Amino acid sequence: MFELHQIEQFLAVVDCGTVSKAAEKLNITQPALSRSLQNLEYELKTPLFTRTKNKVILTETGNFAASYARKLISFSEEMQKEIQNFYRTHTKILIASCAPCDLLYEIQKIVKENFAGEACELLVENDEEILKKVLDGSSAMALFSKAPADKALLDFPLKTEHLFALIPENHPLASRKKVSFSEINGEAVVPFPLKGYWTSLLEKKLPDSQLLYQANIQAFDKVINSSNLICFASDMLPNELPHHKLVPLVDAEATITYHLGILKTNRELFKGVTNQIVEFTKCKTGRGKSKEARNEI
């Protein structure tokens, strides 16, 4: 059976009038286009052109075939559009991330604007888990803490996030311009209440510290505002605390660049979304999202 690209090439010859002009338009060689036309005639078991030295002329059957070919191309375009519309209105879009950063909420907003009326949910897991979800199709896209290694994914490097320690002003480390995890290790600290890259990093880098986890955002805010404990903030998840000093962390792991990964097979479906996301990250810096928005995860 003939293939759709053969029909498109056939119509290019019909519209251009010559094989050479059609080949130039299609950006293929003239011999390749001639072979495609011959194969199409073989599949249809009828000649479509009368060939002379310098040009090809449609036969009566060729004219009839051209009218059907235009209907076929129109139907294929309609089919693609309708399938995409069905996907938009019947499929929940899941956006996964390695951390609950402000960028995640901006991506959710852009996706909702492009897929109006469709459910759009967020999920925070580690890089390994979100990679599995993108590869099996359960997640439409994901934010990774580094470039995804799998060749099935398109990679869009986006924003860089820096982690800071919020140290009580009466603490010896508060006078430091920079601080390391090793200097904080052993202190009682309040980690982020949301799971993700930063929480996993604190567990790894502060093995001797007492990590005072809070059940939710409200409890976290209450504790860090009323206690004299070290906690953390980033330039995408800021915390403004009285009587605390914001001190940058010098460890390399305290800085990550987010990478948006989507399946290459979804390139066209999410082309508009990815273009907007990349453009957004070029134009704006991260700003903290509201507590209510962070509670969506």
PDB file of C-alpha atoms in Angstrom:
ATOM      1  CA  MET A   1       0.000   0.000   0.000  1.00  0.00           C
ATOM      2  CA  PHE A   2       1.193   3.514  -0.767  1.00  0.00           C
ATOM      3  CA  GLU A   3       2.226   5.837   2.044  1.00  0.00           C
ATOM      4  CA  LEU A   4       1.009   9.322   2.888  1.00  0.00           C
ATOM      5  CA  HIS A   5       4.305  10.988   2.011  1.00  0.00           C
ATOM      6  CA  GLN A   6       3.998   9.559  -1.536  1.00  0.00           C
ATOM      7  CA  ILE A   7       0.617  11.274  -1.878  1.00  0.00           C
ATOM      8  CA  GLU A   8       2.122  14.557  -0.665  1.00  0.00           C
ATOM      9  CA  GLN A   9       4.958  14.216  -3.193  1.00  0.00           C
ATOM     10  CA  PHE A  10       2.497  13.386  -5.982  1.00  0.00           C
ATOM     11  CA  LEU A  11       0.510  16.563  -5.231  1.00  0.00           C
ATOM     12  CA  ALA A  12       3.709  18.620  -5.125  1.00  0.00           C
ATOM     13  CA  VAL A  13       4.454  17.525  -8.698  1.00  0.00           C
ATOM     14  CA  VAL A  14       0.880  18.290  -9.735  1.00  0.00           C
ATOM     15  CA  ASP A  15       1.046  21.777  -8.198  1.00  0.00           C
ATOM     16  CA  CYS A  16       4.588  22.613  -9.373  1.00  0.00           C
ATOM     17  CA  GLY A  17       4.158  21.257 -12.892  1.00  0.00           C
ATOM     18  CA  THR A  18       7.591  19.609 -13.098  1.00  0.00           C
ATOM     19  CA  VAL A  19       9.481  17.004 -11.130  1.00  0.00           C
ATOM     20  CA  SER A  20      12.519  19.263 -10.753  1.00  0.00           C
ATOM     21  CA  LYS A  21      10.532  22.144  -9.214  1.00  0.00           C
ATOM     22  CA  ALA A  22       8.672  19.749  -6.912  1.00  0.00           C
ATOM     23  CA  ALA A  23      11.941  18.129  -5.810  1.00  0.00           C
ATOM     24  CA  GLU A  24      13.345  21.560  -4.961  1.00  0.00           C
ATOM     25  CA  LYS A  25      10.203  22.444  -2.980  1.00  0.00           C
ATOM     26  CA  LEU A  26      10.311  19.137  -1.092  1.00  0.00           C
ATOM     27  CA  ASN A  27      14.073  19.399  -0.546  1.00  0.00           C
ATOM     28  CA  ILE A  28      14.764  15.955  -2.014  1.00  0.00           C
ATOM     29  CA  THR A  29      16.666  14.851  -5.113  1.00  0.00           C
ATOM     30  CA  GLN A  30      14.916  14.610  -8.464  1.00  0.00           C
ATOM     31  CA  PRO A  31      15.794  10.895  -8.957  1.00  0.00           C
ATOM     32  CA  ALA A  32      14.358  10.110  -5.491  1.00  0.00           C
ATOM     33  CA  LEU A  33      11.123  11.904  -6.338  1.00  0.00           C
ATOM     34  CA  SER A  34      10.886  10.157  -9.710  1.00  0.00           C
ATOM     35  CA  ARG A  35      11.266   6.761  -8.035  1.00  0.00           C
ATOM     36  CA  SER A  36       8.556   7.688  -5.495  1.00  0.00           C
ATOM     37  CA  LEU A  37       6.141   8.554  -8.320  1.00  0.00           C
ATOM     38  CA  GLN A  38       6.920   5.306 -10.126  1.00  0.00           C
ATOM     39  CA  ASN A  39       6.327   3.327  -6.920  1.00  0.00           C
ATOM     40  CA  LEU A  40       3.003   5.109  -6.413  1.00  0.00           C
ATOM     41  CA  GLU A  41       1.905   4.203  -9.937  1.00  0.00           C
ATOM     42  CA  TYR A  42       2.968   0.620  -9.249  1.00  0.00           C
ATOM     43  CA  GLU A  43       0.942   0.496  -6.018  1.00  0.00           C
ATOM     44  CA  LEU A  44      -2.123   1.989  -7.755  1.00  0.00           C
ATOM     45  CA  LYS A  45      -1.560  -0.252 -10.780  1.00  0.00           C
ATOM     46  CA  THR A  46      -2.196   2.610 -13.203  1.00  0.00           C
ATOM     47  CA  PRO A  47      -0.117   5.342 -14.898  1.00  0.00           C
ATOM     48  CA  LEU A  48      -0.692   8.845 -13.539  1.00  0.00           C
ATOM     49  CA  PHE A  49       1.561  10.816 -15.886  1.00  0.00           C
ATOM     50  CA  THR A  50       2.528  10.974 -19.508  1.00  0.00           C
ATOM     51  CA  ARG A  51       6.269  11.574 -19.489  1.00  0.00           C
ATOM     52  CA  THR A  52       8.200  13.616 -22.043  1.00  0.00           C
ATOM     53  CA  LYS A  53      11.839  14.645 -22.088  1.00  0.00           C
ATOM     54  CA  ASN A  54      11.389  17.832 -20.043  1.00  0.00           C
ATOM     55  CA  LYS A  55       8.115  17.421 -18.153  1.00  0.00           C
ATOM     56  CA  VAL A  56       5.347  15.155 -16.957  1.00  0.00           C
ATOM     57  CA  ILE A  57       1.680  15.617 -17.858  1.00  0.00           C
ATOM     58  CA  LEU A  58      -1.203  14.261 -15.802  1.00  0.00           C
ATOM     59  CA  THR A  59      -3.292  11.613 -17.501  1.00  0.00           C
ATOM     60  CA  GLU A  60      -7.060  11.689 -17.076  1.00  0.00           C
ATOM     61  CA  THR A  61      -6.626   9.071 -14.360  1.00  0.00           C
ATOM     62  CA  GLY A  62      -3.916  11.244 -12.821  1.00  0.00           C
ATOM     63  CA  ASN A  63      -6.345  14.174 -12.559  1.00  0.00           C
ATOM     64  CA  PHE A  64      -8.905  11.914 -10.937  1.00  0.00           C
ATOM     65  CA  ALA A  65      -6.242  10.606  -8.522  1.00  0.00           C
ATOM     66  CA  ALA A  66      -5.181  14.178  -7.647  1.00  0.00           C
ATOM     67  CA  SER A  67      -8.716  15.089  -6.551  1.00  0.00           C
ATOM     68  CA  TYR A  68      -8.804  12.056  -4.264  1.00  0.00           C
ATOM     69  CA  ALA A  69      -5.291  12.782  -3.020  1.00  0.00           C
ATOM     70  CA  ARG A  70      -6.325  16.277  -1.893  1.00  0.00           C
ATOM     71  CA  LYS A  71      -9.264  14.807   0.012  1.00  0.00           C
ATOM     72  CA  LEU A  72      -6.923  12.259   1.634  1.00  0.00           C
ATOM     73  CA  ILE A  73      -4.428  14.920   2.743  1.00  0.00           C
ATOM     74  CA  SER A  74      -7.247  17.097   4.068  1.00  0.00           C
ATOM     75  CA  PHE A  75      -8.679  14.150   5.986  1.00  0.00           C
ATOM     76  CA  SER A  76      -5.266  13.233   7.442  1.00  0.00           C
ATOM     77  CA  GLU A  77      -4.824  16.823   8.687  1.00  0.00           C
ATOM     78  CA  GLU A  78      -8.322  16.774  10.165  1.00  0.00           C
ATOM     79  CA  MET A  79      -7.588  13.416  11.790  1.00  0.00           C
ATOM     80  CA  GLN A  80      -4.418  14.744  13.406  1.00  0.00           C
ATOM     81  CA  LYS A  81      -6.227  17.828  14.686  1.00  0.00           C
ATOM     82  CA  GLU A  82      -9.178  15.870  16.074  1.00  0.00           C
ATOM     83  CA  ILE A  83      -6.953  13.311  17.802  1.00  0.00           C
ATOM     84  CA  GLN A  84      -4.984  16.118  19.456  1.00  0.00           C
ATOM     85  CA  ASN A  85      -8.227  17.826  20.521  1.00  0.00           C
ATOM     86  CA  PHE A  86      -9.479  14.536  21.957  1.00  0.00           C
ATOM     87  CA  TYR A  87      -6.224  14.151  23.896  1.00  0.00           C
ATOM     88  CA  ARG A  88      -6.547  17.679  25.266  1.00  0.00           C
ATOM     89  CA  THR A  89     -10.104  17.170  26.478  1.00  0.00           C
ATOM     90  CA  HIS A  90      -9.978  13.554  27.664  1.00  0.00           C
ATOM     91  CA  THR A  91      -6.507  13.158  29.133  1.00  0.00           C
ATOM     92  CA  LYS A  92      -5.187  14.420  32.434  1.00  0.00           C
ATOM     93  CA  ILE A  93      -1.823  16.100  32.050  1.00  0.00           C
ATOM     94  CA  LEU A  94       0.655  15.221  34.786  1.00  0.00           C
ATOM     95  CA  ILE A  95       3.729  17.408  35.268  1.00  0.00           C
ATOM     96  CA  ALA A  96       6.414  15.822  37.426  1.00  0.00           C
ATOM     97  CA  SER A  97       9.330  17.543  39.119  1.00  0.00           C
ATOM     98  CA  CYS A  98      12.340  16.706  41.257  1.00  0.00           C
ATOM     99  CA  ALA A  99      11.490  19.651  43.553  1.00  0.00           C
ATOM    100  CA  PRO A 100       8.494  21.919  44.369  1.00  0.00           C
ATOM    101  CA  CYS A 101      10.094  25.036  42.850  1.00  0.00           C
ATOM    102  CA  ASP A 102       8.344  28.160  41.604  1.00  0.00           C
ATOM    103  CA  LEU A 103       9.199  27.159  38.039  1.00  0.00           C
ATOM    104  CA  LEU A 104       6.941  24.112  38.380  1.00  0.00           C
ATOM    105  CA  TYR A 105       3.898  26.308  39.010  1.00  0.00           C
ATOM    106  CA  GLU A 106       4.760  28.567  36.084  1.00  0.00           C
ATOM    107  CA  ILE A 107       4.919  25.518  33.803  1.00  0.00           C
ATOM    108  CA  GLN A 108       1.549  24.350  35.119  1.00  0.00           C
ATOM    109  CA  LYS A 109       0.098  27.782  34.326  1.00  0.00           C
ATOM    110  CA  ILE A 110       1.463  27.708  30.756  1.00  0.00           C
ATOM    111  CA  VAL A 111       0.146  24.173  30.176  1.00  0.00           C
ATOM    112  CA  LYS A 112      -3.321  25.148  31.445  1.00  0.00           C
ATOM    113  CA  GLU A 113      -3.381  28.136  29.098  1.00  0.00           C
ATOM    114  CA  ASN A 114      -2.513  25.937  26.113  1.00  0.00           C
ATOM    115  CA  PHE A 115      -4.790  23.024  27.027  1.00  0.00           C
ATOM    116  CA  ALA A 116      -7.811  24.919  28.281  1.00  0.00           C
ATOM    117  CA  GLY A 117     -10.285  22.921  30.338  1.00  0.00           C
ATOM    118  CA  GLU A 118      -7.973  19.961  30.820  1.00  0.00           C
ATOM    119  CA  ALA A 119      -6.990  18.682  34.257  1.00  0.00           C
ATOM    120  CA  CYS A 120      -3.350  19.460  34.999  1.00  0.00           C
ATOM    121  CA  GLU A 121      -1.807  17.900  38.097  1.00  0.00           C
ATOM    122  CA  LEU A 122       1.637  18.128  39.740  1.00  0.00           C
ATOM    123  CA  LEU A 123       3.834  15.426  41.222  1.00  0.00           C
ATOM    124  CA  VAL A 124       7.170  15.711  43.059  1.00  0.00           C
ATOM    125  CA  GLU A 125       9.481  12.674  43.151  1.00  0.00           C
ATOM    126  CA  ASN A 126      13.187  11.989  42.702  1.00  0.00           C
ATOM    127  CA  ASP A 127      14.827  12.072  39.267  1.00  0.00           C
ATOM    128  CA  GLU A 128      14.723   8.296  38.803  1.00  0.00           C
ATOM    129  CA  GLU A 129      10.993   8.050  39.485  1.00  0.00           C
ATOM    130  CA  ILE A 130       9.962  10.990  37.305  1.00  0.00           C
ATOM    131  CA  LEU A 131      12.108   9.630  34.451  1.00  0.00           C
ATOM    132  CA  LYS A 132      10.146   6.360  34.606  1.00  0.00           C
ATOM    133  CA  LYS A 133       6.858   8.265  34.480  1.00  0.00           C
ATOM    134  CA  VAL A 134       7.893  10.308  31.434  1.00  0.00           C
ATOM    135  CA  LEU A 135       9.164   7.232  29.603  1.00  0.00           C
ATOM    136  CA  ASP A 136       5.995   5.207  30.234  1.00  0.00           C
ATOM    137  CA  GLY A 137       3.798   8.145  29.205  1.00  0.00           C
ATOM    138  CA  SER A 138       2.087   8.687  32.554  1.00  0.00           C
ATOM    139  CA  SER A 139       3.763  12.097  32.887  1.00  0.00           C
ATOM    140  CA  ALA A 140       3.655  14.538  29.975  1.00  0.00           C
ATOM    141  CA  MET A 141       6.859  16.295  31.041  1.00  0.00           C
ATOM    142  CA  ALA A 142       9.166  16.616  34.020  1.00  0.00           C
ATOM    143  CA  LEU A 143      11.672  18.941  35.662  1.00  0.00           C
ATOM    144  CA  PHE A 144      14.959  17.167  36.371  1.00  0.00           C
ATOM    145  CA  SER A 145      17.831  18.349  38.576  1.00  0.00           C
ATOM    146  CA  LYS A 146      20.234  17.597  35.703  1.00  0.00           C
ATOM    147  CA  ALA A 147      20.039  16.769  32.011  1.00  0.00           C
ATOM    148  CA  PRO A 148      18.131  13.473  31.546  1.00  0.00           C
ATOM    149  CA  ALA A 149      20.461  10.869  30.058  1.00  0.00           C
ATOM    150  CA  ASP A 150      17.804   8.897  28.162  1.00  0.00           C
ATOM    151  CA  LYS A 151      17.980   9.585  24.413  1.00  0.00           C
ATOM    152  CA  ALA A 152      14.203   9.207  24.077  1.00  0.00           C
ATOM    153  CA  LEU A 153      13.786  12.614  25.733  1.00  0.00           C
ATOM    154  CA  LEU A 154      14.212  16.166  24.500  1.00  0.00           C
ATOM    155  CA  ASP A 155      16.167  18.260  26.993  1.00  0.00           C
ATOM    156  CA  PHE A 156      15.505  21.957  27.679  1.00  0.00           C
ATOM    157  CA  PRO A 157      17.891  23.503  30.257  1.00  0.00           C
ATOM    158  CA  LEU A 158      15.989  26.182  32.163  1.00  0.00           C
ATOM    159  CA  LYS A 159      16.595  28.031  35.445  1.00  0.00           C
ATOM    160  CA  THR A 160      19.283  27.609  38.074  1.00  0.00           C
ATOM    161  CA  GLU A 161      18.241  27.459  41.740  1.00  0.00           C
ATOM    162  CA  HIS A 162      20.499  28.202  44.727  1.00  0.00           C
ATOM    163  CA  LEU A 163      19.947  26.947  48.283  1.00  0.00           C
ATOM    164  CA  PHE A 164      20.552  29.199  51.314  1.00  0.00           C
ATOM    165  CA  ALA A 165      20.640  28.594  55.046  1.00  0.00           C
ATOM    166  CA  LEU A 166      18.465  30.787  57.261  1.00  0.00           C
ATOM    167  CA  ILE A 167      20.527  31.072  60.442  1.00  0.00           C
ATOM    168  CA  PRO A 168      19.326  32.742  63.683  1.00  0.00           C
ATOM    169  CA  GLU A 169      21.136  36.043  64.125  1.00  0.00           C
ATOM    170  CA  ASN A 170      22.528  34.994  67.539  1.00  0.00           C
ATOM    171  CA  HIS A 171      24.067  31.791  66.104  1.00  0.00           C
ATOM    172  CA  PRO A 172      27.878  31.720  65.569  1.00  0.00           C
ATOM    173  CA  LEU A 173      27.398  30.889  61.859  1.00  0.00           C
ATOM    174  CA  ALA A 174      25.266  33.995  61.300  1.00  0.00           C
ATOM    175  CA  SER A 175      28.375  36.155  60.928  1.00  0.00           C
ATOM    176  CA  ARG A 176      29.658  34.028  58.046  1.00  0.00           C
ATOM    177  CA  LYS A 177      29.377  35.232  54.434  1.00  0.00           C
ATOM    178  CA  LYS A 178      29.105  31.616  53.300  1.00  0.00           C
ATOM    179  CA  VAL A 179      28.499  28.312  55.038  1.00  0.00           C
ATOM    180  CA  SER A 180      28.815  24.616  54.185  1.00  0.00           C
ATOM    181  CA  PHE A 181      26.648  21.628  55.032  1.00  0.00           C
ATOM    182  CA  SER A 182      29.504  20.181  57.101  1.00  0.00           C
ATOM    183  CA  GLU A 183      29.399  23.254  59.375  1.00  0.00           C
ATOM    184  CA  ILE A 184      25.642  22.887  59.865  1.00  0.00           C
ATOM    185  CA  ASN A 185      25.786  19.112  60.349  1.00  0.00           C
ATOM    186  CA  GLY A 186      24.875  18.215  63.915  1.00  0.00           C
ATOM    187  CA  GLU A 187      22.566  21.194  64.435  1.00  0.00           C
ATOM    188  CA  ALA A 188      18.805  20.769  64.807  1.00  0.00           C
ATOM    189  CA  VAL A 189      17.264  22.079  61.576  1.00  0.00           C
ATOM    190  CA  VAL A 190      13.839  22.442  60.028  1.00  0.00           C
ATOM    191  CA  PRO A 191      13.876  21.053  56.459  1.00  0.00           C
ATOM    192  CA  PHE A 192      11.369  21.924  53.767  1.00  0.00           C
ATOM    193  CA  PRO A 193       7.986  20.252  54.430  1.00  0.00           C
ATOM    194  CA  LEU A 194       7.756  19.228  50.765  1.00  0.00           C
ATOM    195  CA  LYS A 195       9.568  16.195  49.420  1.00  0.00           C
ATOM    196  CA  GLY A 196      11.966  16.525  46.523  1.00  0.00           C
ATOM    197  CA  TYR A 197      15.586  17.195  45.643  1.00  0.00           C
ATOM    198  CA  TRP A 198      16.330  19.621  48.490  1.00  0.00           C
ATOM    199  CA  THR A 199      14.816  17.431  51.208  1.00  0.00           C
ATOM    200  CA  SER A 200      16.760  14.396  49.948  1.00  0.00           C
ATOM    201  CA  LEU A 201      19.931  16.496  49.828  1.00  0.00           C
ATOM    202  CA  LEU A 202      19.531  17.640  53.445  1.00  0.00           C
ATOM    203  CA  GLU A 203      19.074  14.046  54.584  1.00  0.00           C
ATOM    204  CA  LYS A 204      22.269  13.090  52.772  1.00  0.00           C
ATOM    205  CA  LYS A 205      24.432  16.066  53.780  1.00  0.00           C
ATOM    206  CA  LEU A 206      23.263  16.390  57.420  1.00  0.00           C
ATOM    207  CA  PRO A 207      23.488  12.822  58.755  1.00  0.00           C
ATOM    208  CA  ASP A 208      24.180  13.964  62.330  1.00  0.00           C
ATOM    209  CA  SER A 209      21.475  16.625  62.460  1.00  0.00           C
ATOM    210  CA  GLN A 210      18.035  16.284  63.946  1.00  0.00           C
ATOM    211  CA  LEU A 211      15.680  17.005  61.056  1.00  0.00           C
ATOM    212  CA  LEU A 212      12.484  18.410  62.528  1.00  0.00           C
ATOM    213  CA  TYR A 213       9.978  17.649  59.786  1.00  0.00           C
ATOM    214  CA  GLN A 214       6.640  19.452  59.731  1.00  0.00           C
ATOM    215  CA  ALA A 215       3.431  17.902  58.448  1.00  0.00           C
ATOM    216  CA  ASN A 216       2.425  20.759  56.154  1.00  0.00           C
ATOM    217  CA  ILE A 217       3.183  24.313  55.028  1.00  0.00           C
ATOM    218  CA  GLN A 218       1.162  25.873  57.839  1.00  0.00           C
ATOM    219  CA  ALA A 219       3.044  23.937  60.560  1.00  0.00           C
ATOM    220  CA  PHE A 220       6.372  24.693  58.868  1.00  0.00           C
ATOM    221  CA  ASP A 221       5.687  28.442  58.785  1.00  0.00           C
ATOM    222  CA  LYS A 222       4.555  28.451  62.406  1.00  0.00           C
ATOM    223  CA  VAL A 223       7.666  26.614  63.625  1.00  0.00           C
ATOM    224  CA  ILE A 224      10.256  28.627  61.709  1.00  0.00           C
ATOM    225  CA  ASN A 225       8.631  31.926  62.698  1.00  0.00           C
ATOM    226  CA  SER A 226       8.464  31.092  66.391  1.00  0.00           C
ATOM    227  CA  SER A 227      11.691  29.126  66.951  1.00  0.00           C
ATOM    228  CA  ASN A 228      15.410  29.818  66.971  1.00  0.00           C
ATOM    229  CA  LEU A 229      16.297  26.988  64.599  1.00  0.00           C
ATOM    230  CA  ILE A 230      18.220  26.828  61.326  1.00  0.00           C
ATOM    231  CA  CYS A 231      16.033  26.355  58.271  1.00  0.00           C
ATOM    232  CA  PHE A 232      16.475  26.801  54.544  1.00  0.00           C
ATOM    233  CA  ALA A 233      15.338  28.878  51.599  1.00  0.00           C
ATOM    234  CA  SER A 234      16.137  29.175  47.911  1.00  0.00           C
ATOM    235  CA  ASP A 235      15.817  31.867  45.304  1.00  0.00           C
ATOM    236  CA  MET A 236      12.721  29.986  44.055  1.00  0.00           C
ATOM    237  CA  LEU A 237      11.298  29.105  47.493  1.00  0.00           C
ATOM    238  CA  PRO A 238      12.138  32.150  49.614  1.00  0.00           C
ATOM    239  CA  ASN A 239      11.419  32.458  53.327  1.00  0.00           C
ATOM    240  CA  GLU A 240      11.573  35.887  54.953  1.00  0.00           C
ATOM    241  CA  LEU A 241      12.186  35.407  58.665  1.00  0.00           C
ATOM    242  CA  PRO A 242      12.776  38.050  61.333  1.00  0.00           C
ATOM    243  CA  HIS A 243      15.979  37.615  63.362  1.00  0.00           C
ATOM    244  CA  HIS A 244      17.479  35.236  60.793  1.00  0.00           C
ATOM    245  CA  LYS A 245      20.307  35.834  58.364  1.00  0.00           C
ATOM    246  CA  LEU A 246      20.278  34.427  54.832  1.00  0.00           C
ATOM    247  CA  VAL A 247      23.654  32.763  54.204  1.00  0.00           C
ATOM    248  CA  PRO A 248      24.613  31.107  50.874  1.00  0.00           C
ATOM    249  CA  LEU A 249      25.667  27.444  50.927  1.00  0.00           C
ATOM    250  CA  VAL A 250      29.010  26.814  49.220  1.00  0.00           C
ATOM    251  CA  ASP A 251      28.504  23.105  48.438  1.00  0.00           C
ATOM    252  CA  ALA A 252      28.218  22.316  44.718  1.00  0.00           C
ATOM    253  CA  GLU A 253      25.036  20.308  45.339  1.00  0.00           C
ATOM    254  CA  ALA A 254      23.363  23.436  46.727  1.00  0.00           C
ATOM    255  CA  THR A 255      23.018  24.763  43.173  1.00  0.00           C
ATOM    256  CA  ILE A 256      21.040  22.938  40.501  1.00  0.00           C
ATOM    257  CA  THR A 257      19.912  23.788  36.983  1.00  0.00           C
ATOM    258  CA  TYR A 258      16.460  22.498  36.142  1.00  0.00           C
ATOM    259  CA  HIS A 259      16.051  20.626  32.859  1.00  0.00           C
ATOM    260  CA  LEU A 260      12.640  20.137  31.257  1.00  0.00           C
ATOM    261  CA  GLY A 261      12.346  16.700  29.669  1.00  0.00           C
ATOM    262  CA  ILE A 262       9.644  15.505  27.272  1.00  0.00           C
ATOM    263  CA  LEU A 263       9.447  12.503  24.975  1.00  0.00           C
ATOM    264  CA  LYS A 264      10.676  13.185  21.445  1.00  0.00           C
ATOM    265  CA  THR A 265       7.468  11.603  20.185  1.00  0.00           C
ATOM    266  CA  ASN A 266       5.554  14.451  21.919  1.00  0.00           C
ATOM    267  CA  ARG A 267       7.671  17.157  20.286  1.00  0.00           C
ATOM    268  CA  GLU A 268       4.901  18.566  18.089  1.00  0.00           C
ATOM    269  CA  LEU A 269       2.114  18.181  20.645  1.00  0.00           C
ATOM    270  CA  PHE A 270       3.965  20.278  23.239  1.00  0.00           C
ATOM    271  CA  LYS A 271       5.939  22.505  20.861  1.00  0.00           C
ATOM    272  CA  GLY A 272       3.972  25.640  21.776  1.00  0.00           C
ATOM    273  CA  VAL A 273       4.235  24.868  25.490  1.00  0.00           C
ATOM    274  CA  THR A 274       7.987  24.238  25.468  1.00  0.00           C
ATOM    275  CA  ASN A 275       8.620  27.393  23.418  1.00  0.00           C
ATOM    276  CA  GLN A 276       6.680  29.464  25.970  1.00  0.00           C
ATOM    277  CA  ILE A 277       8.463  27.844  28.914  1.00  0.00           C
ATOM    278  CA  VAL A 278      11.914  28.480  27.439  1.00  0.00           C
ATOM    279  CA  GLU A 279      10.976  32.065  26.588  1.00  0.00           C
ATOM    280  CA  PHE A 280       9.586  32.619  30.091  1.00  0.00           C
ATOM    281  CA  THR A 281      12.809  31.456  31.744  1.00  0.00           C
ATOM    282  CA  LYS A 282      14.815  33.818  29.545  1.00  0.00           C
ATOM    283  CA  CYS A 283      12.733  36.815  30.558  1.00  0.00           C
ATOM    284  CA  LYS A 284      12.016  36.328  34.255  1.00  0.00           C
ATOM    285  CA  THR A 285      13.731  35.285  37.435  1.00  0.00           C
ATOM    286  CA  GLY A 286      12.141  32.935  39.960  1.00  0.00           C
ATOM    287  CA  ARG A 287       9.830  34.367  42.572  1.00  0.00           C
ATOM    288  CA  GLY A 288       8.347  32.507  45.501  1.00  0.00           C
ATOM    289  CA  LYS A 289       4.919  30.992  45.075  1.00  0.00           C
ATOM    290  CA  SER A 290       2.207  31.400  47.644  1.00  0.00           C
ATOM    291  CA  LYS A 291       1.720  28.870  50.423  1.00  0.00           C
ATOM    292  CA  GLU A 292      -1.678  28.016  48.958  1.00  0.00           C
ATOM    293  CA  ALA A 293      -0.132  27.168  45.592  1.00  0.00           C
ATOM    294  CA  ARG A 294       2.584  25.036  47.195  1.00  0.00           C
ATOM    295  CA  ASN A 295      -0.122  23.083  48.993  1.00  0.00           C
ATOM    296  CA  GLU A 296      -1.342  21.752  45.618  1.00  0.00           C
ATOM    297  CA  ILE A 297       1.448  19.156  45.599  1.00  0.00           C
TER     298      ILE A 297
END
